[in-house]
PDB file of C-alpha atoms in Angstrom:
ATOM      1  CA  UNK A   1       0.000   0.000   0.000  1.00 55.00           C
ATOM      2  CA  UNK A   2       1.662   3.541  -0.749  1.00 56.00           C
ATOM      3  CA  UNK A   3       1.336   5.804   1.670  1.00 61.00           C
ATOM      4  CA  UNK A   4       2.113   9.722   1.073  1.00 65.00           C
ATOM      5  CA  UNK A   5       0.685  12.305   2.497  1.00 70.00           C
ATOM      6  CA  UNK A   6      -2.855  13.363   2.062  1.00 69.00           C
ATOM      7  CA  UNK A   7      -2.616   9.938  -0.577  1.00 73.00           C
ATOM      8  CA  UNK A   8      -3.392   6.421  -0.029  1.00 76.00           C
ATOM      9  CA  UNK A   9      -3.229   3.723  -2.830  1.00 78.00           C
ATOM     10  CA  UNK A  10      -3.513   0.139  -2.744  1.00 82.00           C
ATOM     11  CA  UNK A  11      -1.080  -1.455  -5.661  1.00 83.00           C
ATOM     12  CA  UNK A  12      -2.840  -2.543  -8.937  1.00 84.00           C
ATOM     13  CA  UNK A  13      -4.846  -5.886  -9.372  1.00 90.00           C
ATOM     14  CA  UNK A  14      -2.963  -8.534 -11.327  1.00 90.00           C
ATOM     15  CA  UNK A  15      -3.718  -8.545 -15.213  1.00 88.00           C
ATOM     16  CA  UNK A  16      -3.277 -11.772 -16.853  1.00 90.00           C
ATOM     17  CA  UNK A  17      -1.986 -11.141 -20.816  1.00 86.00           C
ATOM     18  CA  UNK A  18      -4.467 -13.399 -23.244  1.00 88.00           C
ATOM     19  CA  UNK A  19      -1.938 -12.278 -26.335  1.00 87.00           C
ATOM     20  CA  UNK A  20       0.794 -10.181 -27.206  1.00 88.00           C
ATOM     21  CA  UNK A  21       0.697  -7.405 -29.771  1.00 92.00           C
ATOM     22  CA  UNK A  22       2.767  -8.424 -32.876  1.00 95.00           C
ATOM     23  CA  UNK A  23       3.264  -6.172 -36.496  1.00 96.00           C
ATOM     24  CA  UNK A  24       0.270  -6.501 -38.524  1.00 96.00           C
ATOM     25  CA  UNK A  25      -2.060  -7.514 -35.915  1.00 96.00           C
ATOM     26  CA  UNK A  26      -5.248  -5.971 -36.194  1.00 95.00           C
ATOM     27  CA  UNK A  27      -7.008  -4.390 -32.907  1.00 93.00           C
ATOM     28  CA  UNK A  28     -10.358  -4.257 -32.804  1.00 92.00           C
ATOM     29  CA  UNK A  29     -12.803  -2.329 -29.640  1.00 88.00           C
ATOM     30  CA  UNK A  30     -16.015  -1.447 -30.042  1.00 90.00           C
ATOM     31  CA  UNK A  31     -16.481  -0.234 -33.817  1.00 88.00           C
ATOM     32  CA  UNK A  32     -13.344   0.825 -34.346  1.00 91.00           C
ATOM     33  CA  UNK A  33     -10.053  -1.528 -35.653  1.00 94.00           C
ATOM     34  CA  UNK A  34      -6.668  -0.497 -36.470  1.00 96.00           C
ATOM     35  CA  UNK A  35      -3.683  -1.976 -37.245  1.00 97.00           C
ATOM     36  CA  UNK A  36      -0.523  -2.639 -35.269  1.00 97.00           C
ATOM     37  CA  UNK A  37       2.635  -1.185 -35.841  1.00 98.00           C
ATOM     38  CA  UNK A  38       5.663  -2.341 -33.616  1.00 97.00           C
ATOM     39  CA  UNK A  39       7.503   0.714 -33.451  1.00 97.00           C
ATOM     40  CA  UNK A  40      10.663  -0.024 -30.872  1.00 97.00           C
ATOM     41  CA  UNK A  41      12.783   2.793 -29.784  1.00 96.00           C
ATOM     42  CA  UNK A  42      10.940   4.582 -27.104  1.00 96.00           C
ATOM     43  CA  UNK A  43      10.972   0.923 -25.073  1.00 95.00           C
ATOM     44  CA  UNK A  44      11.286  -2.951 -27.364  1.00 94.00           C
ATOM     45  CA  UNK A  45       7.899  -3.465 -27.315  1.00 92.00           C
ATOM     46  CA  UNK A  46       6.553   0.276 -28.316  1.00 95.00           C
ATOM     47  CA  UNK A  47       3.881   0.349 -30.542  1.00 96.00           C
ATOM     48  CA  UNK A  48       1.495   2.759 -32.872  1.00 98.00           C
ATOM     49  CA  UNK A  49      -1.948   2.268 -33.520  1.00 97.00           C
ATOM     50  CA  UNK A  50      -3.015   3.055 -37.143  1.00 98.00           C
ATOM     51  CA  UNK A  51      -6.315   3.665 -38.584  1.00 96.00           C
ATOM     52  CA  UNK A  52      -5.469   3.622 -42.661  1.00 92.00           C
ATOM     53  CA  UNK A  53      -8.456   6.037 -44.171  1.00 89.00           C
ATOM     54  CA  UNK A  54      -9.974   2.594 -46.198  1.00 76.00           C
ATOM     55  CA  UNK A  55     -10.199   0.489 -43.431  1.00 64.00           C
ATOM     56  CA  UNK A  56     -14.065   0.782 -41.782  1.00 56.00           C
ATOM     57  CA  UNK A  57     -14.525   1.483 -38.090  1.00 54.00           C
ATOM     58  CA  UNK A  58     -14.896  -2.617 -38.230  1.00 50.00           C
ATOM     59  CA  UNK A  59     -15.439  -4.853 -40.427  1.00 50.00           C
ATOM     60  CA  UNK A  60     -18.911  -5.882 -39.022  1.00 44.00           C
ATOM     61  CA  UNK A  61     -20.015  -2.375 -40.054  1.00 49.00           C
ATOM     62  CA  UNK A  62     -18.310  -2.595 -43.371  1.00 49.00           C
ATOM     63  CA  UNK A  63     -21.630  -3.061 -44.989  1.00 45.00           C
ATOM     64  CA  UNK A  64     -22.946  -0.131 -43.076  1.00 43.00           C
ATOM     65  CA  UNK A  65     -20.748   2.823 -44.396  1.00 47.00           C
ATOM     66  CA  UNK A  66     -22.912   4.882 -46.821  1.00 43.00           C
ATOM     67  CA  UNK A  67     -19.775   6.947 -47.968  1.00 42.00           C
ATOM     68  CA  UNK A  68     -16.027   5.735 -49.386  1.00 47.00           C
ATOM     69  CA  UNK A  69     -15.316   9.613 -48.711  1.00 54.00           C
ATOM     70  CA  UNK A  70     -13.658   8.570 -44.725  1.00 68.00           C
ATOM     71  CA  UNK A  71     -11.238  11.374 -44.118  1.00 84.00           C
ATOM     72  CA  UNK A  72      -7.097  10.754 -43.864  1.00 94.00           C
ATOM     73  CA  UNK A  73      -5.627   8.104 -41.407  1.00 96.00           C
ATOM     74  CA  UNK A  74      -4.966   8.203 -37.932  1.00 97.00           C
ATOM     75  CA  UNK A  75      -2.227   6.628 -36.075  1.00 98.00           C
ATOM     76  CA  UNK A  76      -2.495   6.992 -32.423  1.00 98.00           C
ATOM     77  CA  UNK A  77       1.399   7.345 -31.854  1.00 98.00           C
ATOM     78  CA  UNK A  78       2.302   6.443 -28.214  1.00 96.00           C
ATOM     79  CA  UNK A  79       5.585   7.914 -27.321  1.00 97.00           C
ATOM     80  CA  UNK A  80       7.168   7.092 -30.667  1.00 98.00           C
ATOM     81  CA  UNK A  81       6.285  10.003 -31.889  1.00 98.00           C
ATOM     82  CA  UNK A  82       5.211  13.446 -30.922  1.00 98.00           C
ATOM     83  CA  UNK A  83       4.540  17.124 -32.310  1.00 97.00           C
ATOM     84  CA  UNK A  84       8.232  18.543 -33.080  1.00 96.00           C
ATOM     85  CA  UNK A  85       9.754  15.272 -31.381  1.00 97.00           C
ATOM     86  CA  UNK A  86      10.396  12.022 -30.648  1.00 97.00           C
ATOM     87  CA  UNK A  87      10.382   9.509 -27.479  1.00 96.00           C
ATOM     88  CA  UNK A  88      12.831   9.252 -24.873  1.00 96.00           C
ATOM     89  CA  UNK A  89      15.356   6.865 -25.681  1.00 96.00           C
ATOM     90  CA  UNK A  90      17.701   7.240 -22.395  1.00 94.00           C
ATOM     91  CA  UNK A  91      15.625   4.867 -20.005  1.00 90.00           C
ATOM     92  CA  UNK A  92      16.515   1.092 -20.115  1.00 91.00           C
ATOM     93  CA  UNK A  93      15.352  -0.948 -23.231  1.00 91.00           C
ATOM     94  CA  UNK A  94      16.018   2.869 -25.181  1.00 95.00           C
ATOM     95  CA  UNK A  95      17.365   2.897 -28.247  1.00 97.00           C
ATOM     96  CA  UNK A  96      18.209   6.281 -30.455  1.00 97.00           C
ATOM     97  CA  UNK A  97      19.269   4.013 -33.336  1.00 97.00           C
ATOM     98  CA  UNK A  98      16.236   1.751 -33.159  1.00 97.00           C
ATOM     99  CA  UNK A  99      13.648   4.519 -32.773  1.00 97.00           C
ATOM    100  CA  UNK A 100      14.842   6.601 -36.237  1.00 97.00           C
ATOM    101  CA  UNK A 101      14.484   3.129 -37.743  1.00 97.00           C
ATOM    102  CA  UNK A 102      11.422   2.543 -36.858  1.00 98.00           C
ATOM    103  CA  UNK A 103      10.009   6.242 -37.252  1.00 98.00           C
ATOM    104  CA  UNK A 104      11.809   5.997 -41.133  1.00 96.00           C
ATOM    105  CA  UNK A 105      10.690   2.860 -41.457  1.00 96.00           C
ATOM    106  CA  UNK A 106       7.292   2.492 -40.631  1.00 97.00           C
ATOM    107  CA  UNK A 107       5.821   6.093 -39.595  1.00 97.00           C
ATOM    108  CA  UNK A 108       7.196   8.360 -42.250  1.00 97.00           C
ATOM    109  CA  UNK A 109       6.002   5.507 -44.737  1.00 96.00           C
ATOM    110  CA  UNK A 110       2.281   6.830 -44.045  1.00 97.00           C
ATOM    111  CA  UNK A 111       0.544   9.531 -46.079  1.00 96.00           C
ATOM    112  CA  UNK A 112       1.262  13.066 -45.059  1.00 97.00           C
ATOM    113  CA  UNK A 113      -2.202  13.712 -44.477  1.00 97.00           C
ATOM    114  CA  UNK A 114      -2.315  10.696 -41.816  1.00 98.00           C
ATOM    115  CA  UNK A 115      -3.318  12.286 -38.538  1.00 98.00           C
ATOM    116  CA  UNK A 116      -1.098  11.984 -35.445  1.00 98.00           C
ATOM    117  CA  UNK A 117      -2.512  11.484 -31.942  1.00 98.00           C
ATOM    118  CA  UNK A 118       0.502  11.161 -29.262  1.00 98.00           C
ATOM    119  CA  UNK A 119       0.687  10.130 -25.863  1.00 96.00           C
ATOM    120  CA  UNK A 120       1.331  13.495 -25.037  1.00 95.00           C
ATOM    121  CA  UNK A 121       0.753  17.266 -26.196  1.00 96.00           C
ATOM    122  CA  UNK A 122      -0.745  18.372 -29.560  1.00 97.00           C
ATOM    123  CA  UNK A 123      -1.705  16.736 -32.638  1.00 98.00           C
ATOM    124  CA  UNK A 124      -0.151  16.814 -35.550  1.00 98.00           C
ATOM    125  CA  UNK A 125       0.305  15.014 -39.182  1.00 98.00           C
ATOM    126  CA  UNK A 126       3.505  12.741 -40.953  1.00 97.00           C
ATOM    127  CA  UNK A 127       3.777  15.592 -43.498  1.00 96.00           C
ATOM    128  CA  UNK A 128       3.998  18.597 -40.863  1.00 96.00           C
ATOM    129  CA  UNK A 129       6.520  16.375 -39.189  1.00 97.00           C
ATOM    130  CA  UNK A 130       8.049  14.896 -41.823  1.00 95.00           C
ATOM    131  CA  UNK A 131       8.882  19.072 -43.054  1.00 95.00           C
ATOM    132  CA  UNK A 132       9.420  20.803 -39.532  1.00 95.00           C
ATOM    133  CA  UNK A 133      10.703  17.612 -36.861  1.00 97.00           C
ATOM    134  CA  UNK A 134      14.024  18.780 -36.510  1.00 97.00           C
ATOM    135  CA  UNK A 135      14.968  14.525 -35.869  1.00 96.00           C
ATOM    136  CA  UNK A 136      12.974  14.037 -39.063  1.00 95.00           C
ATOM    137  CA  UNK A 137      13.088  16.824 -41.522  1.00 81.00           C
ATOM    138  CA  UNK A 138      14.119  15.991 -45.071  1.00 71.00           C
ATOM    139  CA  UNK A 139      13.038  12.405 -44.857  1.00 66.00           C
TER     140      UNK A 139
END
């Protein structure tokens, strides 16, 4: 139990893990379904989220969508990436090397107009930081 002032907390229930994440999984909750990018770097098993604008909220509502017209693709970024940055690489499991690979790889390979949700701060898109990310620029 952790005990600070003014704070009491008992520790976290136990979570059993059903299935790891791999590359090209799909992730599906509620309507929604996006595909899984393993994105190390930031920690080994970091990962992005990403919505591609073609792929239906799920494919049970598929038949549902009245319009092809869906907007431009979101990737829901983690710590990988963020608005004029990138993740910390200096805590254990880190890597500078492996997170430009990944983010050259696999991020910056997504349309410009692809939406970018971080785990922190503002929004952004690959083309804004593909232009102005001073660890990305000219990629």
């Amino acid at each position: 139990m952790c005990k600070l002032p003014g704070l009491v907390a008992k520790p976290p229930e136990k979570v059993e893990v059903g299935e790891l994440l791999r590359d090209g999984d799909s992730v599906r909750w509620g309507r929604f379904e996006a595909q899984v990018l393993h994105t190390p770097g930031h920690t080994q098993g970091s990962v992005c989220l990403y919505m591609p604008p073609d792929m239906p909220e799920s494919r049970a509502a598929a038949g549902a969508a009245k319009s092809t017209e869906r907007g431009p693709g979101r990737l829901f970024a983690g710590d990988t990436l963020f608005a004029g940055s990138i993740g910390r690489t200096d805590l254990w499991g880190g890597s500078f090397e492996t997170i430009m690979r990944s983010l050259k790889g696999k991020v910056l390979e997504l349309p410009d107009e692809t939406i970018v949700f971080p785990g922190h701060g503002a929004s952004t898109t690959i083309g804004e930081e593909r232009e102005s990310n001073p660890f990305l620029a000219g990629n």
